[in-house]
Structures are given as C-alpha cells and as structure tokens.
Coordinates of C-alpha atoms in Angstrom, one line a residue:
X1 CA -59.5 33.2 66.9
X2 CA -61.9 36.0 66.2
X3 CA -65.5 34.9 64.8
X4 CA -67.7 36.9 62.9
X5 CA -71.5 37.3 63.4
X6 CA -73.4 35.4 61.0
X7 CA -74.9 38.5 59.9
X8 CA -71.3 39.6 59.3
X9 CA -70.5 37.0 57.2
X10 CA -73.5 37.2 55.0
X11 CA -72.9 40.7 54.2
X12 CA -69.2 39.3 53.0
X13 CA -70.3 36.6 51.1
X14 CA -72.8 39.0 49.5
X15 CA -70.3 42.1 49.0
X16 CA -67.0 39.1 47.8
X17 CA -70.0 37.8 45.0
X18 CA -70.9 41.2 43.6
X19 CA -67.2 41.9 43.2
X20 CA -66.9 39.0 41.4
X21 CA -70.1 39.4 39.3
X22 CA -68.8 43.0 38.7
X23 CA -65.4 41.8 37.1
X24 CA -66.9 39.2 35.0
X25 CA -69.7 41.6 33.7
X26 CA -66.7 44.2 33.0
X27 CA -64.6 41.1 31.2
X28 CA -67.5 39.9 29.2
X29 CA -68.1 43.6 28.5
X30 CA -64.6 44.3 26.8
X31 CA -64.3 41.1 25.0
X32 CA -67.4 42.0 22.9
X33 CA -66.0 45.3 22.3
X34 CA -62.7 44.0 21.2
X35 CA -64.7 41.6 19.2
X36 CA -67.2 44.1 17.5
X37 CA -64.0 46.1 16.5
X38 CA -62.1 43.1 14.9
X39 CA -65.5 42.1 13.4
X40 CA -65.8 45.7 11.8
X41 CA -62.3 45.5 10.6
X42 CA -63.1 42.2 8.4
X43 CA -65.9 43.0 7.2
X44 CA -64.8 46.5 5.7
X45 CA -61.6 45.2 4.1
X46 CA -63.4 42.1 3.0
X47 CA -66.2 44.0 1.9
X48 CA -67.7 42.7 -1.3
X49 CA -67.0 45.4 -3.4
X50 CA -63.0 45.4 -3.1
X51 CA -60.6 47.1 -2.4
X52 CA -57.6 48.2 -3.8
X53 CA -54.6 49.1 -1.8
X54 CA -51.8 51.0 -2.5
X55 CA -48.7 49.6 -0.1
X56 CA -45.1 49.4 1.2
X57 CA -44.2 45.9 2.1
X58 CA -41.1 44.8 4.4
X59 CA -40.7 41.1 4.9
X60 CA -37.5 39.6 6.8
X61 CA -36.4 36.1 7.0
X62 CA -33.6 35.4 9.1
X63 CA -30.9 37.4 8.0
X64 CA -32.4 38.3 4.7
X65 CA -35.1 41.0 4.5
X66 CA -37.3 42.7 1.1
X67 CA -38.9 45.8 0.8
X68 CA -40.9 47.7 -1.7
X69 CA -44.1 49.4 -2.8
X70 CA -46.6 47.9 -4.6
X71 CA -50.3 47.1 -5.0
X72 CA -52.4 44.7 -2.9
X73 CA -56.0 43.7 -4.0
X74 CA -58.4 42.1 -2.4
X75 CA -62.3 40.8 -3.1
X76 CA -64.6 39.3 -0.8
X77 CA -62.6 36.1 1.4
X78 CA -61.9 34.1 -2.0
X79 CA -59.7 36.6 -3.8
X80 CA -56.4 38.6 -3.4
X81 CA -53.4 39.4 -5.0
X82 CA -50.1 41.6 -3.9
X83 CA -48.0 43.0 -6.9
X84 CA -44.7 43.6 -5.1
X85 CA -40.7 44.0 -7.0
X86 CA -39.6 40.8 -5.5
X87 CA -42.7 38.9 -5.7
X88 CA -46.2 38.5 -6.6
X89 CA -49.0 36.7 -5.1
X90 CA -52.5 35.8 -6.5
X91 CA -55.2 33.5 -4.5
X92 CA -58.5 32.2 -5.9
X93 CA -60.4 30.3 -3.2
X94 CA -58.7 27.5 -2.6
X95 CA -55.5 27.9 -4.4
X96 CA -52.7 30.0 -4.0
X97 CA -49.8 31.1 -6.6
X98 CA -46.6 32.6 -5.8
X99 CA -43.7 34.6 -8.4
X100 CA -40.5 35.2 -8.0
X101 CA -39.4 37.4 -10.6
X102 CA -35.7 36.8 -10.0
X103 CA -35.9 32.7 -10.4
X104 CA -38.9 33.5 -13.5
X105 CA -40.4 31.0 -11.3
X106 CA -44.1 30.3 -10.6
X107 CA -45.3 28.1 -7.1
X108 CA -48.7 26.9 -6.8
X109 CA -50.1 25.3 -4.1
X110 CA -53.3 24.7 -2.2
X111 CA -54.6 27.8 -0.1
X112 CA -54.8 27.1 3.5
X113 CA -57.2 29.8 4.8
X114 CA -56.7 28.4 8.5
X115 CA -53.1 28.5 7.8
X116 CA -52.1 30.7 11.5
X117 CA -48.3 31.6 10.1
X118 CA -49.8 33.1 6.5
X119 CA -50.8 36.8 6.9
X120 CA -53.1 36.3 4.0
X121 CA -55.0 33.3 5.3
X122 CA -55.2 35.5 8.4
X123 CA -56.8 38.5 7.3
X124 CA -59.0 36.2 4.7
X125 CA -60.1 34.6 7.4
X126 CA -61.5 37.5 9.5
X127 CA -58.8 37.1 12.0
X128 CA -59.7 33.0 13.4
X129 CA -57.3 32.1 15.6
X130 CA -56.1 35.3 17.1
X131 CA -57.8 37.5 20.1
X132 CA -57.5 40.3 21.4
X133 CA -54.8 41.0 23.9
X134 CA -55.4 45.3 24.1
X135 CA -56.8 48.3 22.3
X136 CA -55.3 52.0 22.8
X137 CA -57.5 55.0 21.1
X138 CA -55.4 58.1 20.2
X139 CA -56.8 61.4 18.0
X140 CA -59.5 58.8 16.5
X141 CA -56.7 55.5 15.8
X142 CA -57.1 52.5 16.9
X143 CA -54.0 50.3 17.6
X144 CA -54.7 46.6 18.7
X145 CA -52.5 44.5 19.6
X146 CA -53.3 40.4 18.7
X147 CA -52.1 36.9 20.1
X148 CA -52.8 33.9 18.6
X149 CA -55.2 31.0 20.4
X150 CA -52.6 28.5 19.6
X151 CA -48.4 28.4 19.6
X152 CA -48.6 27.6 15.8
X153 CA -48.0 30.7 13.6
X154 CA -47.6 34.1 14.6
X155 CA -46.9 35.2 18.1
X156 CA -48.1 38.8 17.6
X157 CA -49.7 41.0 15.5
X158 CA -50.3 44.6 15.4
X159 CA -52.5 46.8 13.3
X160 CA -53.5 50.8 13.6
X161 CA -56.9 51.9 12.2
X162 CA -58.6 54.8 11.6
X163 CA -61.5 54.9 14.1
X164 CA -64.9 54.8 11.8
X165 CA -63.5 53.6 8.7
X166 CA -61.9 50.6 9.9
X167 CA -59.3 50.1 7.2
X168 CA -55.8 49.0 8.4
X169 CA -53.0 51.6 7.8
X170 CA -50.4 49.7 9.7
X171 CA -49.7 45.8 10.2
X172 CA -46.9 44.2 11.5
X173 CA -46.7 40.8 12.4
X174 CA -43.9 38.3 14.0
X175 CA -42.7 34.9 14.5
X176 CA -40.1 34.4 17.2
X177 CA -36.5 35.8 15.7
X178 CA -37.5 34.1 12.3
X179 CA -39.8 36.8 10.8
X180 CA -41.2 39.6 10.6
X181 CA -43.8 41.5 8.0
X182 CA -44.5 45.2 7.9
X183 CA -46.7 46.8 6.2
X184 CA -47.7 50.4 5.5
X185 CA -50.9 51.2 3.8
X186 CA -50.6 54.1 1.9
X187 CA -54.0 55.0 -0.4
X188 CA -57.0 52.9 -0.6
X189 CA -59.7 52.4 -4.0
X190 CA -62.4 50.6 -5.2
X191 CA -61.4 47.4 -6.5
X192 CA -62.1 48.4 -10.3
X193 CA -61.4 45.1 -12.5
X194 CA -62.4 42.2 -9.8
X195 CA -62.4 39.6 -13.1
X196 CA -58.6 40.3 -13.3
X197 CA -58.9 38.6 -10.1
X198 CA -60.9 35.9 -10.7
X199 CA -59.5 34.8 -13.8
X200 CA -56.0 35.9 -13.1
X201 CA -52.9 34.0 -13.9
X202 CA -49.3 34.3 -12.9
X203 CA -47.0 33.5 -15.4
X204 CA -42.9 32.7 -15.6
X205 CA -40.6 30.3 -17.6
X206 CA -40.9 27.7 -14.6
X207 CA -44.0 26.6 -13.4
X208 CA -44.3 23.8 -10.3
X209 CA -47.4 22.8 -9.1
X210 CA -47.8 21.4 -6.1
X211 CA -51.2 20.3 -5.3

C-alpha cells in the first residue's frame, strides 16, 4: 500500500476543499439568480397598477378539454379575474367565485392562496412552493422550467418571458395524466377599471356558496 507524504496530502485536502467551496459558491450563485428572475416576474405581473391581459386558455381534465380566448385581469396579490367562453373566474382576497355559463351556475368558495394545484393561487402567491429546476436564454426569452417543493399540486410548470420585461407569454402547467393548463398570452394593458375588480360580482340563476 502506497503512502503519501504528509505534505502530499495536505496539498489534497487543500485542492478536494476548494473544489468543493468552488461548487457550492457556483450553486449558491445560480439559485439567487433563478430566484432574482422569479422574483422579477411577480413583482411585474403583480405590479400594483394592473394589468390586463389578453389570452387563449386550454384546460384539460381527463378526457375532456376547453379552449378559448378571453381576458384575464389581475391587481396587486388580492384581485383577479379570467373572462373565458366556458367560464369565468373573479377572486377578491380571500374569496374566490367561479361561472359556468352552461349550468347558469355560480360557485363560491374560500380562496386558498397556498393552494399548490390552483394556477391562480400560484401566480398570486409570487410562485411559494415551487423552485427552480432550469433557465434557457434564447434571442432575449427566458423559458424556466418549475417543480414544486412538495408532491401536492402541480408536478411542473413552464413559462417563457421576454427578457427585461418579465411578463409571461407562455404557461403551461401539469398534474400527472389528470390535467393540463395552457396558456398563451397574446396583448398586455394597463388594468383601466381596477374597482370592476374590487367590487365585482358574478352572477347566474344558481348561486351555492360554500364557505
């Protein structure tokens, strides 16, 4: 068995710790990156001011799937609606509506903002729960790709950017086999009416609250 010189082995030890210092600077490095570029992100689309976006939405459940453009609004972390054919959502802090136009039928619930399977409680939340897993730049996009911290919710998401003005053109998002949400951003405005917003109501023949 061959032994090395002690000074030998102290040059190793020194050389196998400044690797490893190296690659956990580098990894510390990247993760505030990734973070500075989600953090940018929420804070331009949850920007007080509003927004105004104009969209086409695909959402499949099982077997069944909906599609169609429509209008998705959002103020601050407390407000947001989607205007879509086949249904229309409207949340105000803490509680969250839901339409179906083809059952005239209005749900309303409590809004759980931590809620890991709800895209809106997701991007109202500045992204809690999810991290992120890689981040390609091509001719000034940014396309991350998202896992979640726990097993409950989504098991991916993925979003395209436009590098500087941090608005999301593309998200998609999945859970196991079950479902899937698309969506294409395809204009963005100024929120102009926020108080339609605040003091917005969705309406239908049939009305179950469930709080």
């Amino acid at each position: 068995m061959m032994h090395l010189p002690k000074k030998n082995l102290f040059f190793l030890k020194y050389f196998l710790v400044s690797i490893a210092g190296f690659f956990l600077v580098s990894s510390t490095a990247a993760f505030q990156v990734d973070e500075k570029i989600l953090y940018q992100i929420s804070a331009t689309l949850l920007d007080k001011k509003g927004h105004t976006f104009e969209v086409f939405w695909f959402y499949r459940l099982d077997q069944e799937s909906w599609k169609g453009k429509g209008t998705l609004t959002i103020f601050g972390k407390d407000y947001l609606s989607l205007d879509l054919p086949f249904m229309n959502v409207l949340i105000q802090k803490s509680v969250m509506s839901v339409k179906y136009p083809e059952e005239d039928q209005v749900l309303i619930d409590y809004f759980n903002r931590r809620d890991p399977s709800n895209l809106f409680a997701v991007l109202l939340s500045e992204f809690n729960g999810f991290i992120v897993e890689n981040i390609d730049t091509n001719n000034e996009q940014i396309s991350l790709s998202l896992v979640p911290e726990s097993l409950v919710g989504f098991d991916h998401l993925w979003m395209t950017v436009k590098e500087n003005e941090w608005i999301p053109k593309t998200i998609k998002a999945i859970s196991g086999k079950e479902m899937e949400i698309k969506v294409d951003v395809l204009s963005v405005g100024p929120l102009l009416n926020p108080d339609d917003l605040i003091m917005g109501k969705l309406t239908a023949s049939e009305i179950i609250d469930l709080r």
